[in-house]
Short mmCIF file of C-alpha atoms and ligand atoms in Angstrom, two decimals:
data_model
loop_
_atom_site.label_atom_id
_atom_site.label_comp_id
_atom_site.label_asym_id
_atom_site.label_seq_id
_atom_site.Cartn_x
_atom_site.Cartn_y
_atom_site.Cartn_z
CA UNK A 1 -18.31 167.38 141.18
CA UNK A 2 -20.80 167.01 138.66
CA UNK A 3 -23.99 167.27 140.37
CA UNK A 4 -26.73 168.54 138.11
CA UNK A 5 -29.46 170.82 139.37
CA UNK A 6 -32.68 171.98 137.67
CA UNK A 7 -34.31 174.62 139.61
CA UNK A 8 -37.83 176.03 138.63
CA UNK A 9 -36.88 175.16 134.91
CA UNK A 10 -39.11 176.52 132.20
CA UNK A 11 -39.28 176.62 128.70
CA UNK A 12 -41.56 178.74 126.26
CA UNK A 13 -41.29 178.50 122.62
CA UNK A 14 -42.08 181.54 120.49
CA UNK A 15 -43.62 183.55 123.38
CA UNK A 16 -46.58 181.20 123.71
CA UNK A 17 -46.01 177.59 123.75
CA UNK A 18 -45.04 176.36 127.19
CA UNK A 19 -43.07 173.40 126.81
CA UNK A 20 -41.44 172.98 130.10
CA UNK A 21 -43.32 173.86 133.32
CA UNK A 22 -41.03 174.76 136.01
CA UNK A 23 -39.21 171.56 136.39
CA UNK A 24 -37.09 170.89 139.94
CA UNK A 25 -34.58 167.92 139.99
CA UNK A 26 -31.32 166.87 141.48
CA UNK A 27 -28.81 164.34 139.60
CA UNK A 28 -26.21 163.12 141.79
CA UNK A 29 -22.74 162.94 140.78
CA UNK A 30 -22.05 159.64 138.83
CA UNK A 31 -25.79 159.03 138.56
CA UNK A 32 -27.24 157.35 135.57
CA UNK A 33 -30.68 159.38 135.25
CA UNK A 34 -33.04 158.59 132.48
CA UNK A 35 -35.67 160.93 131.44
CA UNK A 36 -38.54 159.03 129.75
CA UNK A 37 -42.09 159.93 128.49
CA UNK A 38 -43.99 159.96 125.36
CA UNK A 39 -42.88 161.83 122.19
CA UNK A 40 -43.43 165.42 122.95
CA UNK A 41 -43.35 165.62 126.71
CA UNK A 42 -40.11 167.87 126.60
CA UNK A 43 -37.57 165.43 127.22
CA UNK A 44 -35.20 166.93 124.23
CA UNK A 45 -36.16 170.47 125.29
CA UNK A 46 -34.93 170.05 128.74
CA UNK A 47 -31.74 168.25 127.92
CA UNK A 48 -30.97 170.97 125.27
CA UNK A 49 -31.43 173.60 128.05
CA UNK A 50 -28.92 171.49 130.32
CA UNK A 51 -26.56 171.38 127.15
CA UNK A 52 -26.72 175.03 126.34
CA UNK A 53 -28.41 174.45 122.71
CA UNK A 54 -31.56 175.79 123.62
CA UNK A 55 -32.42 179.21 125.64
CA UNK A 56 -33.55 178.76 129.12
CA UNK A 57 -36.77 180.81 129.52
CA UNK A 58 -37.10 180.71 133.35
CA UNK A 59 -35.32 179.06 136.31
CA UNK A 60 -31.85 177.74 136.44
CA UNK A 61 -29.48 174.83 135.39
CA UNK A 62 -26.64 174.42 137.68
CA UNK A 63 -23.83 171.99 136.92
CA UNK A 64 -21.41 171.30 139.76
CA UNK A 65 -21.62 174.34 141.91
CA UNK A 66 -21.86 176.66 138.86
CA UNK A 67 -25.18 178.36 137.36
CA UNK A 68 -24.78 177.60 133.68
CA UNK A 69 -27.77 179.45 132.25
CA UNK A 70 -25.37 181.93 130.38
CA UNK A 71 -22.36 179.51 129.61
CA UNK A 72 -22.07 178.43 125.93
CA UNK A 73 -22.06 174.88 125.24
CA UNK A 74 -18.44 174.43 125.26
CA UNK A 75 -17.88 176.04 128.68
CA UNK A 76 -20.27 173.44 130.34
CA UNK A 77 -18.12 170.29 130.60
CA UNK A 78 -20.68 168.37 128.84
CA UNK A 79 -20.73 165.96 125.85
CA UNK A 80 -23.76 164.92 124.03
CA UNK A 81 -24.66 161.89 121.79
CA UNK A 82 -27.84 162.12 119.54
CA UNK A 83 -29.93 159.82 117.55
CA UNK A 84 -28.21 160.60 114.26
CA UNK A 85 -24.73 160.50 115.49
CA UNK A 86 -23.65 163.26 112.87
CA UNK A 87 -20.27 162.19 112.19
CA UNK A 88 -18.17 164.13 109.95
CA UNK A 89 -18.67 162.34 106.56
CA UNK A 90 -15.34 163.37 104.97
CA UNK A 91 -13.07 162.34 107.98
CA UNK A 92 -11.85 159.18 109.18
CA UNK A 93 -12.87 157.70 112.41
CA UNK A 94 -9.58 159.05 113.81
CA UNK A 95 -10.21 162.43 112.55
CA UNK A 96 -13.92 162.44 114.09
CA UNK A 97 -12.52 161.57 117.43
CA UNK A 98 -9.64 163.83 117.30
CA UNK A 99 -11.81 166.75 115.86
CA UNK A 100 -12.94 168.35 119.29
CA UNK A 101 -9.47 168.11 120.97
CA UNK A 102 -7.84 169.87 118.14
CA UNK A 103 -10.44 172.65 118.13
CA UNK A 104 -9.73 172.52 122.25
CA UNK A 105 -5.72 173.06 121.28
CA UNK A 106 -4.22 169.97 122.57
CA UNK A 107 -0.92 168.70 121.30
CA UNK A 108 -0.74 165.75 118.72
CA UNK A 109 0.71 163.36 121.34
CA UNK A 110 -1.87 164.00 123.86
CA UNK A 111 -4.58 163.56 120.94
CA UNK A 112 -3.03 160.39 119.90
CA UNK A 113 -2.90 158.92 123.59
CA UNK A 114 -6.64 159.96 123.97
CA UNK A 115 -7.68 158.32 120.82
CA UNK A 116 -5.88 155.06 121.52
CA UNK A 117 -7.57 154.93 124.81
CA UNK A 118 -11.10 155.73 123.67
CA UNK A 119 -10.71 153.28 120.99
CA UNK A 120 -9.55 150.35 123.15
CA UNK A 121 -12.48 151.16 125.64
CA UNK A 122 -15.18 150.92 122.71
CA UNK A 123 -13.12 148.48 120.86
CA UNK A 124 -13.16 150.43 117.72
CA UNK A 125 -9.40 150.06 117.21
CA UNK A 126 -9.94 148.29 113.49
CA UNK A 127 -12.36 151.15 112.62
CA UNK A 128 -9.83 154.11 113.04
CA UNK A 129 -8.70 154.67 109.42
CA UNK A 130 -12.25 154.08 107.99
CA UNK A 131 -14.71 156.75 106.80
CA UNK A 132 -18.26 156.87 108.68
CA UNK A 133 -19.78 155.63 105.33
CA UNK A 134 -17.94 152.36 105.83
CA UNK A 135 -19.44 151.83 109.32
CA UNK A 136 -22.23 149.67 110.26
CA UNK A 137 -24.99 151.80 112.33
CA UNK A 138 -23.59 150.10 115.45
CA UNK A 139 -20.24 150.74 114.76
CA UNK A 140 -20.97 154.52 113.91
CA UNK A 141 -22.87 154.74 117.18
CA UNK A 142 -19.65 153.56 119.14
CA UNK A 143 -17.66 156.26 117.26
CA UNK A 144 -20.35 158.91 118.28
CA UNK A 145 -19.91 157.75 121.82
CA UNK A 146 -16.04 157.74 121.43
CA UNK A 147 -16.29 161.37 120.43
CA UNK A 148 -18.31 162.24 123.30
CA UNK A 149 -15.90 160.17 125.76
CA UNK A 150 -12.62 161.83 124.55
CA UNK A 151 -13.83 164.95 125.65
CA UNK A 152 -13.73 163.71 129.23
CA UNK A 153 -16.91 165.53 130.38
CA UNK A 154 -18.16 165.96 133.74
CA UNK A 155 -21.67 165.12 132.37
CA UNK A 156 -22.90 162.96 129.38
CA UNK A 157 -25.97 164.17 127.74
CA UNK A 158 -27.78 161.29 125.56
CA UNK A 159 -30.71 162.17 123.40
CA UNK A 160 -32.43 158.71 121.90
CA UNK A 161 -28.92 157.54 120.89
CA UNK A 162 -30.39 153.89 120.01
CA UNK A 163 -33.54 154.80 118.24
CA UNK A 164 -31.95 154.24 114.89
CA UNK A 165 -30.54 150.93 115.40
CA UNK A 166 -32.34 147.47 115.21
CA UNK A 167 -33.76 145.65 118.30
CA UNK A 168 -30.72 143.18 118.72
CA UNK A 169 -28.19 146.11 118.48
CA UNK A 170 -30.15 148.42 120.61
CA UNK A 171 -30.03 145.81 123.34
CA UNK A 172 -26.43 144.98 122.98
CA UNK A 173 -25.71 148.91 122.94
CA UNK A 174 -27.51 149.34 126.06
CA UNK A 175 -25.55 147.08 127.82
CA UNK A 176 -22.19 148.54 126.45
CA UNK A 177 -23.21 151.87 127.71
CA UNK A 178 -24.35 151.08 131.32
CA UNK A 179 -21.11 148.93 131.36
CA UNK A 180 -18.75 151.92 130.36
CA UNK A 181 -20.72 154.38 132.89
CA UNK A 182 -19.83 151.64 135.41
CA UNK A 183 -16.43 151.47 134.15
CA UNK A 184 -15.63 155.21 134.28
CA UNK A 185 -17.13 155.50 137.86
CA UNK A 186 -14.86 152.83 138.82
CA UNK A 187 -11.87 154.45 137.67
CA UNK A 188 -13.16 157.46 139.87
CA UNK A 189 -13.95 159.58 136.73
CA UNK A 190 -17.04 161.71 137.37
CA UNK A 191 -19.32 160.44 134.89
CA UNK A 192 -22.79 161.79 135.47
CA UNK A 193 -25.18 160.61 132.45
CA UNK A 194 -28.75 162.10 131.51
CA UNK A 195 -30.01 159.62 128.98
CA UNK A 196 -33.44 160.53 127.03
CA UNK A 197 -35.64 157.85 125.83
CA UNK A 198 -39.36 157.29 124.76
CA UNK A 199 -38.65 153.36 125.51
CA UNK A 200 -39.44 152.22 128.74
CA UNK A 201 -37.48 149.25 128.84
CA UNK A 202 -34.27 151.27 128.11
CA UNK A 203 -35.26 153.40 130.98
CA UNK A 204 -36.04 150.50 133.24
CA UNK A 205 -32.76 148.67 132.22
CA UNK A 206 -30.19 151.45 132.06
CA UNK A 207 -31.45 154.12 134.76
CA UNK A 208 -30.17 154.51 138.45
CA UNK A 209 -33.12 156.60 138.63
CA UNK A 210 -35.91 157.43 136.35
CA UNK A 211 -37.55 160.91 135.53
CA UNK A 212 -40.76 160.04 134.18
CA UNK A 213 -42.18 163.03 132.13
CA UNK A 214 -45.41 163.88 130.63
CA UNK A 215 -46.43 167.22 128.99
CA UNK A 216 -43.63 169.16 130.24
CA UNK A 217 -43.93 168.17 133.79
CA UNK A 218 -42.50 165.67 136.00
CA UNK A 219 -44.64 162.61 137.19
CA UNK A 220 -42.25 160.88 139.15
CA UNK A 221 -38.55 160.37 139.84
CA UNK A 222 -37.69 157.12 141.53
CA UNK A 223 -35.59 154.00 141.04
CA UNK A 224 -36.86 151.28 138.09
CA UNK A 225 -38.03 149.06 141.10
CA UNK A 226 -39.81 151.83 142.97
CA UNK A 227 -41.48 152.77 139.59
CA UNK A 228 -42.54 149.38 138.99
CA UNK A 229 -43.83 148.51 142.09
CA UNK A 230 -45.32 151.80 143.30
CA UNK A 231 -46.23 154.21 140.50
CA UNK A 232 -47.36 157.45 141.95
CA UNK A 233 -49.95 158.03 139.79
CA UNK A 234 -52.23 156.52 136.85
CA UNK A 235 -49.72 158.16 134.28
CA UNK A 236 -46.74 156.11 135.42
CA UNK A 237 -48.63 153.09 135.99
CA UNK A 238 -49.78 152.99 132.41
CA UNK A 239 -46.32 154.00 130.98
CA UNK A 240 -43.95 151.94 133.00
CA UNK A 241 -44.30 148.10 132.43
CA UNK A 242 -44.70 145.45 129.89
CA UNK A 243 -47.50 144.31 129.08
CA UNK A 244 -48.88 147.40 130.91
CA UNK A 245 -50.49 147.22 134.35
CA UNK A 246 -54.18 146.70 134.59
CA UNK A 247 -56.20 149.67 135.63
CA UNK A 248 -59.56 148.52 136.51
CA UNK A 249 -62.14 150.99 137.53
CA UNK A 250 -64.59 150.39 140.10
CA UNK A 251 -65.79 151.64 143.80
CA UNK A 252 -64.31 151.30 147.09
CA UNK A 253 -67.14 149.91 149.47
CA UNK A 254 -66.61 148.68 153.01
CA UNK A 255 -63.28 146.99 152.33
CA UNK A 256 -64.35 145.73 148.88
CA UNK A 257 -63.39 146.82 145.50
CA UNK A 258 -66.43 146.36 143.38
CA UNK A 259 -66.38 146.13 139.69
CA UNK A 260 -69.63 145.85 137.87
CA UNK A 261 -71.51 142.83 139.47
CA UNK A 262 -68.35 141.69 141.11
CA UNK A 263 -66.74 142.15 144.58
CA UNK A 264 -62.95 141.57 145.36
CA UNK A 265 -62.56 141.54 149.18
CA UNK A 266 -59.12 143.55 149.71
CA UNK A 267 -58.21 142.41 153.19
CA UNK A 268 -56.06 143.97 155.92
CA UNK A 269 -52.88 143.51 153.60
CA UNK A 270 -54.38 146.05 151.24
CA UNK A 271 -56.79 147.97 153.45
CA UNK A 272 -54.01 148.86 156.00
CA UNK A 273 -51.71 150.52 153.28
CA UNK A 274 -54.44 152.74 152.21
CA UNK A 275 -53.88 156.65 153.00
CA UNK A 276 -57.51 157.51 151.96
CA UNK A 277 -60.35 155.48 150.51
CA UNK A 278 -61.87 157.00 147.55
CA UNK A 279 -65.28 155.66 146.42
CA UNK A 280 -64.22 156.20 142.71
CA UNK A 281 -61.04 154.12 142.39
CA UNK A 282 -58.78 152.38 140.13
CA UNK A 283 -57.33 149.14 140.94
CA UNK A 284 -53.87 148.67 139.41
CA UNK A 285 -52.41 145.16 139.12
CA UNK A 286 -49.69 144.00 136.94
CA UNK A 287 -50.52 141.06 134.42
CA UNK A 288 -47.62 139.13 136.16
CA UNK A 289 -49.23 139.59 139.26
CA UNK A 290 -52.60 137.81 138.47
CA UNK A 291 -53.05 133.99 139.00
CA UNK A 292 -55.44 131.79 137.62
CA UNK A 293 -57.76 130.79 140.58
CA UNK A 294 -61.46 129.57 140.32
CA UNK A 295 -62.10 131.96 143.31
CA UNK A 296 -60.78 135.10 141.54
CA UNK A 297 -62.62 137.40 139.63
CA UNK A 298 -64.36 135.99 136.77
CA UNK A 299 -63.16 136.95 133.29
CA UNK A 300 -64.14 136.02 129.64
CA UNK A 301 -60.92 134.71 127.76
CA UNK A 302 -60.85 136.51 124.46
CA UNK A 303 -57.29 135.46 123.36
CA UNK A 304 -54.07 133.64 124.28
CA UNK A 305 -50.72 134.39 122.90
CA UNK A 306 -48.05 131.87 123.51
CA UNK A 307 -44.67 133.39 124.35
CA UNK A 308 -42.69 130.31 125.30
CA UNK A 309 -42.63 129.76 128.85
CA UNK A 310 -45.31 132.02 129.48
CA UNK A 311 -48.75 132.87 127.94
CA UNK A 312 -50.46 136.29 127.83
CA UNK A 313 -53.96 135.72 128.57
CA UNK A 314 -56.38 138.52 127.02
CA UNK A 315 -59.70 138.69 128.70
CA UNK A 316 -62.72 140.63 129.63
CA UNK A 317 -63.96 141.42 132.98
CA UNK A 318 -66.96 143.29 133.47
CA UNK A 319 -66.60 145.18 130.11
CA UNK A 320 -62.74 146.11 131.04
CA UNK A 321 -59.75 144.48 129.40
CA UNK A 322 -57.50 142.75 131.40
CA UNK A 323 -54.03 140.77 130.37
CA UNK A 324 -52.71 138.17 132.48
CA UNK A 325 -49.37 136.54 132.27
CA UNK A 326 -49.38 132.86 133.39
CA UNK A 327 -46.90 129.72 133.07
CA UNK A 328 -47.54 127.78 130.08
CA UNK A 329 -48.23 124.67 132.05
CA UNK A 330 -50.62 126.44 134.26
CA UNK A 331 -52.37 127.36 131.01
CA UNK A 332 -52.35 124.01 129.57
CA UNK A 333 -54.24 122.66 132.72
CA UNK A 334 -57.09 125.10 131.95
CA UNK A 335 -58.46 122.95 129.05
CA UNK A 336 -61.15 124.49 126.74
CA UNK A 337 -62.70 127.00 129.16
CA UNK A 338 -64.13 130.38 128.22
CA UNK A 339 -64.28 131.79 131.48
CA UNK A 340 -61.52 132.11 133.85
CA UNK A 341 -60.68 133.04 137.43
CA UNK A 342 -58.11 135.83 137.86
CA UNK A 343 -56.77 136.46 141.37
CA UNK A 344 -54.65 139.47 141.96
CA UNK A 345 -51.92 139.14 144.69
CA UNK A 346 -52.74 141.14 147.63
CA UNK A 347 -49.18 142.72 148.33
CA UNK A 348 -48.99 143.90 144.45
CA UNK A 349 -52.23 145.52 144.38
CA UNK A 350 -52.04 149.45 144.01
CA UNK A 351 -55.14 151.66 144.35
CA UNK A 352 -55.81 154.99 142.62
CA UNK A 353 -58.08 157.67 143.22
CA UNK A 354 -59.87 157.97 140.14
CA UNK A 355 -60.43 161.86 140.63
CA UNK A 356 -56.77 163.06 140.49
CA UNK A 357 -54.95 159.79 139.63
CA UNK A 358 -52.77 159.70 142.62
CA UNK A 359 -51.64 156.37 144.21
CA UNK A 360 -53.46 156.10 147.67
CA UNK A 361 -51.79 152.73 148.56
CA UNK A 362 -48.65 152.89 150.27
CA UNK A 363 -45.60 150.62 150.11
CA UNK A 364 -45.46 148.08 152.81
CA UNK A 365 -41.65 148.73 153.50
CA UNK A 366 -42.56 152.53 153.44
CA UNK A 367 -45.39 151.40 156.43
CA UNK A 368 -42.27 149.57 158.12
CA UNK A 369 -40.07 152.48 157.92
P1 LIG B 1 -39.60 165.05 123.09
O1 LIG B 1 -38.08 165.27 123.18
O2 LIG B 1 -39.81 164.71 124.69
O3 LIG B 1 -40.29 164.53 122.10
P2 LIG B 1 -39.48 168.00 122.58
O4 LIG B 1 -38.61 168.52 123.81
O5 LIG B 1 -38.97 167.66 121.05
O6 LIG B 1 -40.30 166.67 123.05
O7 LIG B 1 -40.78 168.76 122.65
C1 LIG B 1 -41.62 169.35 123.52
C2 LIG B 1 -42.59 170.33 122.97
O8 LIG B 1 -41.93 171.58 122.47
C3 LIG B 1 -43.49 169.64 121.90
O9 LIG B 1 -44.74 170.17 122.19
C4 LIG B 1 -43.05 170.36 120.54
O10 LIG B 1 -43.74 170.37 119.74
C5 LIG B 1 -42.49 171.59 121.28
N1 LIG B 1 -41.24 172.17 120.62
C6 LIG B 1 -40.14 171.67 120.44
N2 LIG B 1 -39.21 172.33 119.93
C7 LIG B 1 -39.90 173.42 119.41
C8 LIG B 1 -39.44 174.50 118.69
N3 LIG B 1 -38.16 174.68 118.02
N4 LIG B 1 -40.54 175.60 118.60
C9 LIG B 1 -41.49 175.46 118.77
N5 LIG B 1 -42.08 174.30 119.44
C10 LIG B 1 -40.83 173.29 119.82
MG1 LIG B 2 -37.15 164.39 121.60
#
């Protein structure tokens, strides 16, 4: 079992800089958990405390059934892959893969079998006799992955492993890593993954669940779909999704959302989902959930970005910026107009309390449950 539990985990650097503020999190055996958040939010610090590379100031890290706070990294059954994959430059790929096993005192035949297995899985057989400097970025990263894999750890820890690769390679490595995870799981191997990234696309495409962090605190832990459809607060709403969710400030008044001189009738679909009705509120709607409709909110079109099968419309609504993603054909029917109508799809409206940023609109499926 390689469940990972964080209990009131805290980190204070240098006696005064509080980096992690008492985090609680359960990561299931075999789960692919992503830590995502802006630079400096303490993703690496948290991961390094799990790995044993950083002292724990307070709280506990439990791997399997064991409290590991006082265990050295080598005794935690973890393997870590970093952004700068740090292969030993003077050793061939084969030597890099063998290194950890040699230290662990494995026999030569055992090591050779393990290398052959890992090389096959990662398709690096032709590279075994090359030096790191003879590898491309993607190849080197696969070797780094192999070096982690060969240890057969219970938990894989990744810290921004793809950040040094170009966009195309990043996209293919993303798929490779999730496939590898699925495959290990399929073979009955325990393969819990904790994957740190600042890139919300990586988080959304790779994670079974995502832990969104800000300034050393957890803002929400949920599946990608849940985060996308129902962000718990304004921070998550703004962080997850591309282009970003529109967050329009206004007031809730008698079943309407009032923005400047315009009123949007919310209707039962939305009103029935509200747990409270704060006066100062923020209406969250994704650009994909706005339709061109003359009866919608009036906005002044400022720019249109042609993306192929869709167009990103940038507009201004009562002094606030708004983005809509519409089909190219729809856009072309607009003609030369400056004022457009934008209608939010009711079921996709999220309402936030402006005072504390919390989402006060419940999910429909939650209501049904
Ligand atoms: P992330 O990985 O999310 O970018 P980090 O975990 O690296 O964030 O850093 C979290 C916070 O802790 C930041 O404010 C950073 O400046 C601080 N920090 C990180 N490492 C140290 C250190 N060795 N000494 C002091 N402060 C640190
Ligand atoms: Mg980091």
